[in-house]
PDB file of C-alpha atoms in Angstrom:
ATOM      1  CA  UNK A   7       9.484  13.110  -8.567  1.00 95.00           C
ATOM      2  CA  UNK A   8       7.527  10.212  -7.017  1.00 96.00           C
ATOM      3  CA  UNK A   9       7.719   6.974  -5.713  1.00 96.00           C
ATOM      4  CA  UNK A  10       4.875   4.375  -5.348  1.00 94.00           C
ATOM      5  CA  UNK A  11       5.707   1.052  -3.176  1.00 93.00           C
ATOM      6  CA  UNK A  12       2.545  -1.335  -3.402  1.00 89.00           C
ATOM      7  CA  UNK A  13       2.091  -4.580  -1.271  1.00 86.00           C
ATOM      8  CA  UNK A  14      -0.973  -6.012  -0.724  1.00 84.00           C
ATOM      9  CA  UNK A  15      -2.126  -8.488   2.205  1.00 83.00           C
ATOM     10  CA  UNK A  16      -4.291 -11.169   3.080  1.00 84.00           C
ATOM     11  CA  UNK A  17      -4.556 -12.273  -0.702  1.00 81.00           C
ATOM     12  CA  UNK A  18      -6.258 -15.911  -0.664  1.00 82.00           C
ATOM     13  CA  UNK A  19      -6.669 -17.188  -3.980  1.00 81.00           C
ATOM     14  CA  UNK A  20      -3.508 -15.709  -5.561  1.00 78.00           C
ATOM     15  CA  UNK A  21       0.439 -15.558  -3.673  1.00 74.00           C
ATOM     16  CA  UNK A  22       0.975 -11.795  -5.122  1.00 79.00           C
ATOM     17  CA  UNK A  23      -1.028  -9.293  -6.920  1.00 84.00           C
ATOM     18  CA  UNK A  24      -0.466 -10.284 -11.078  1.00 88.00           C
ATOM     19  CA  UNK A  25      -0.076  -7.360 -13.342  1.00 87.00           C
ATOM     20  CA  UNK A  26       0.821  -4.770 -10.722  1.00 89.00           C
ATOM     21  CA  UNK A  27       4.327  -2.869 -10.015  1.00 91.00           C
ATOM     22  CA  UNK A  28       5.013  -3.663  -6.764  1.00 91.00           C
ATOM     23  CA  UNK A  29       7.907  -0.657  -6.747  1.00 94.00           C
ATOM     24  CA  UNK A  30       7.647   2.521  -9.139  1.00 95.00           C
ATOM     25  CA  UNK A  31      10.345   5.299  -8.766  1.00 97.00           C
ATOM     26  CA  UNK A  32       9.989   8.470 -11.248  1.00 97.00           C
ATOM     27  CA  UNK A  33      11.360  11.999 -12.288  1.00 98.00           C
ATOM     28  CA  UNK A  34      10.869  14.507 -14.354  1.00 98.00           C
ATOM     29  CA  UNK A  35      12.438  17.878 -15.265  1.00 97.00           C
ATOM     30  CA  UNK A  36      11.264  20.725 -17.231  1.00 97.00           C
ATOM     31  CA  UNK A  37      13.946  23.361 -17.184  1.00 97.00           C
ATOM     32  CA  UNK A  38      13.252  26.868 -19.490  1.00 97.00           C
ATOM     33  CA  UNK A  39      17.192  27.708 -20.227  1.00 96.00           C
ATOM     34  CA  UNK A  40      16.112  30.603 -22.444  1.00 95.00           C
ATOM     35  CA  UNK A  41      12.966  32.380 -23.173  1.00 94.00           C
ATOM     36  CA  UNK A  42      12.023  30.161 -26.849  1.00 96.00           C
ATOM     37  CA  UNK A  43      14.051  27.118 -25.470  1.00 97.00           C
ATOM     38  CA  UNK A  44      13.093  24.342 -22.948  1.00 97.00           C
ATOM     39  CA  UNK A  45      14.887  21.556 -22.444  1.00 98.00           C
ATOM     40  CA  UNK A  46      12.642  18.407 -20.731  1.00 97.00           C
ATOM     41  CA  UNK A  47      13.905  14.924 -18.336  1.00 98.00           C
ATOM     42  CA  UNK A  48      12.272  12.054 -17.258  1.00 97.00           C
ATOM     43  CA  UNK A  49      13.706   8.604 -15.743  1.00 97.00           C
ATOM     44  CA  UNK A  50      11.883   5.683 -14.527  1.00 96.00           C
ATOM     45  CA  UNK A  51      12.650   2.892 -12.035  1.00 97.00           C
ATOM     46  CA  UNK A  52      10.056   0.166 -11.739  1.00 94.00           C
ATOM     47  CA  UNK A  53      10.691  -3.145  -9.823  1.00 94.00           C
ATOM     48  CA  UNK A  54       9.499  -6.154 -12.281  1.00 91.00           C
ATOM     49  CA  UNK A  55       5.480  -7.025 -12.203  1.00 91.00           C
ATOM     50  CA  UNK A  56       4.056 -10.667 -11.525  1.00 92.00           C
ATOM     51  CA  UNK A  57       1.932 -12.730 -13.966  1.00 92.00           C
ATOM     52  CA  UNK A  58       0.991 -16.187 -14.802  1.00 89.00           C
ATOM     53  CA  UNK A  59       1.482 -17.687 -18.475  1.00 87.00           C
ATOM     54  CA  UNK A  60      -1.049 -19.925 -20.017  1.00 88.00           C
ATOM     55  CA  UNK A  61      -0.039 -23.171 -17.327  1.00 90.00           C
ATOM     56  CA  UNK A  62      -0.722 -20.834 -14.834  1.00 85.00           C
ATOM     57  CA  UNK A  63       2.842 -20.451 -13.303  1.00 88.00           C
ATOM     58  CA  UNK A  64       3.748 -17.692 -11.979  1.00 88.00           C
ATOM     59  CA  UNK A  65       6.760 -15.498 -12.823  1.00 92.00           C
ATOM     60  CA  UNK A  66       8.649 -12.398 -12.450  1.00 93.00           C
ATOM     61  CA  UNK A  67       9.107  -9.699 -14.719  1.00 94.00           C
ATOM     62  CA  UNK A  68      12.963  -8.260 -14.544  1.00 95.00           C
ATOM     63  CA  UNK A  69      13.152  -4.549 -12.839  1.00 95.00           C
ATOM     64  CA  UNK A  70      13.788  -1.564 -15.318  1.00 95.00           C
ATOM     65  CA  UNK A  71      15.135   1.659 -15.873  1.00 96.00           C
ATOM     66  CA  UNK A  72      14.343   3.891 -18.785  1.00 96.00           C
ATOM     67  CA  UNK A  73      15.490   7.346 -19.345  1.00 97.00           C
ATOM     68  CA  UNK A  74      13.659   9.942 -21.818  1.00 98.00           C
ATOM     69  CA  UNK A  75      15.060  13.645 -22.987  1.00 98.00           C
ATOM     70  CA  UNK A  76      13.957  16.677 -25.076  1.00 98.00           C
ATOM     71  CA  UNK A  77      13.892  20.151 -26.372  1.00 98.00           C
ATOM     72  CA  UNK A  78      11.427  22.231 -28.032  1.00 97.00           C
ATOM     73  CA  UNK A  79      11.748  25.774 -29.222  1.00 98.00           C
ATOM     74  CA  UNK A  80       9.743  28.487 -30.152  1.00 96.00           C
ATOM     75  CA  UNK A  81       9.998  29.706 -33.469  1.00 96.00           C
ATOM     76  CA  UNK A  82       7.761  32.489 -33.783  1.00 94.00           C
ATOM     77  CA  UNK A  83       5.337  33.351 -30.883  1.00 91.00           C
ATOM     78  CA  UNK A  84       2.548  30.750 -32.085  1.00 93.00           C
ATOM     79  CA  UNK A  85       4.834  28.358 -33.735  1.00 96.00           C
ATOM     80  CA  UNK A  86       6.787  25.962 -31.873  1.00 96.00           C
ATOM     81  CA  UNK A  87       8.727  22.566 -32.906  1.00 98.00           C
ATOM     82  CA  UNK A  88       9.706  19.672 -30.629  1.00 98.00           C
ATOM     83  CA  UNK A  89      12.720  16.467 -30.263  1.00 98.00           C
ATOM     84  CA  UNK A  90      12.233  14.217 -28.176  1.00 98.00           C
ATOM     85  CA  UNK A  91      14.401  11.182 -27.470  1.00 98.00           C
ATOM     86  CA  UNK A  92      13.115   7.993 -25.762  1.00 97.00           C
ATOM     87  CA  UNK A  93      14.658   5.273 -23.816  1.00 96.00           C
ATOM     88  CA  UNK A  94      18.004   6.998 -24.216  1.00 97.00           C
ATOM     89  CA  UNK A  95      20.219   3.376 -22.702  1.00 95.00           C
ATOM     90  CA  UNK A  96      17.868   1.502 -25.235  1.00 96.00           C
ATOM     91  CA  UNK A  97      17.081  -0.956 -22.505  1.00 93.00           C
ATOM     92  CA  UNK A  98      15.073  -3.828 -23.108  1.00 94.00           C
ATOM     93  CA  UNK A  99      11.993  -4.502 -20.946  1.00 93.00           C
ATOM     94  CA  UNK A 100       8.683  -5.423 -20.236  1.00 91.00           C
ATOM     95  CA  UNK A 101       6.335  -3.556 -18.097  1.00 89.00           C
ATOM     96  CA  UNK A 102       3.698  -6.548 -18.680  1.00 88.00           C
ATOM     97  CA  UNK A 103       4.319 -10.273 -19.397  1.00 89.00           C
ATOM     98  CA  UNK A 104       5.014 -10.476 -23.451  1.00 87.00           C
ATOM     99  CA  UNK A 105       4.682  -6.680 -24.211  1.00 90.00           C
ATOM    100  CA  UNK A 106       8.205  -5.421 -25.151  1.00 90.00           C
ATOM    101  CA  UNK A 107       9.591  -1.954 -24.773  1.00 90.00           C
ATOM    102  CA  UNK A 108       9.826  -0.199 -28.172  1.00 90.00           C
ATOM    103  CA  UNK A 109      13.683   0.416 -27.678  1.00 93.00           C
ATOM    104  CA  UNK A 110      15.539   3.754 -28.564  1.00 97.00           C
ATOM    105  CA  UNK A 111      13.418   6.192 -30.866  1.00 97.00           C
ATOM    106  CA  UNK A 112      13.652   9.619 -31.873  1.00 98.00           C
ATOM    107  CA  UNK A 113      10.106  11.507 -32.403  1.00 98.00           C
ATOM    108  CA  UNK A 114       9.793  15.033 -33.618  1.00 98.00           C
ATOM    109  CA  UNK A 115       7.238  17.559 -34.010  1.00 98.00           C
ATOM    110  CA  UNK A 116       5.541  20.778 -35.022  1.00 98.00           C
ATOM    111  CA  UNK A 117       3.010  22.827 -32.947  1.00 96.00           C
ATOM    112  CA  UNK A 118       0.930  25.575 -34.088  1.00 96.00           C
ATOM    113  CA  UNK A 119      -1.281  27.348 -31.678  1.00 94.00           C
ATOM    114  CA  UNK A 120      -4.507  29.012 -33.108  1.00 92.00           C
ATOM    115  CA  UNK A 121      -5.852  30.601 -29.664  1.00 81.00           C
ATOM    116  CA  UNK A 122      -4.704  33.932 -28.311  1.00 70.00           C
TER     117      UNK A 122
END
């Protein structure tokens, strides 16, 4: 877990810091349930980031919360495959001015280790 509060002072040219999270809140959990099977967490908290548009106003992103799970299991000792789910709520967000959040998605994988 981790938290990151930023605030910066004695700014001249600008009233806040553009681009920047000014609060950041994460977690994550990796928890091994069985030998072949681990099951993985993570959440984020962010406060919303400033910016400026193209008439150079300035704005407010809103805050967000987004939470990601998982599994992945070993198959055989060098073969494992993965599921992982992201932004579980399917919250809709911007961590920078005009970049959405690509929603709920599912991704899914196979790893195949060559070394010892």
């Amino acid at each position: 877990a981790g938290a990151t509060f930023t605030q910066y002072s004695n700014l001249k040219d600008n009233a806040k810091a553009f681009g920047l999270l000014p609060v950041e809140i994460n977690g994550a959990l990796r928890w091994r349930i069985m030998k072949d099977l681990l099951v993985k967490g993570d959440v984020f908290f962010w406060d919303g980031a400033r910016y400026r548009n193209k008439q150079l106003d300035a704005g407010k992103l809103d805050p967000a919360f987004d939470l990601n799970g998982g599994v992945e299991f070993t198959v055989v000792p060098k073969l494992n495959v993965w599921l992982q789910f992201n932004n579980i709520f399917n919250n809709k967000y911007q961590r920078w001015n005009q970049y959405q959040n690509l929603g709920f998605n599912v991704l899914a994988g196979v790893v195949y280790s060559f070394g010892k």
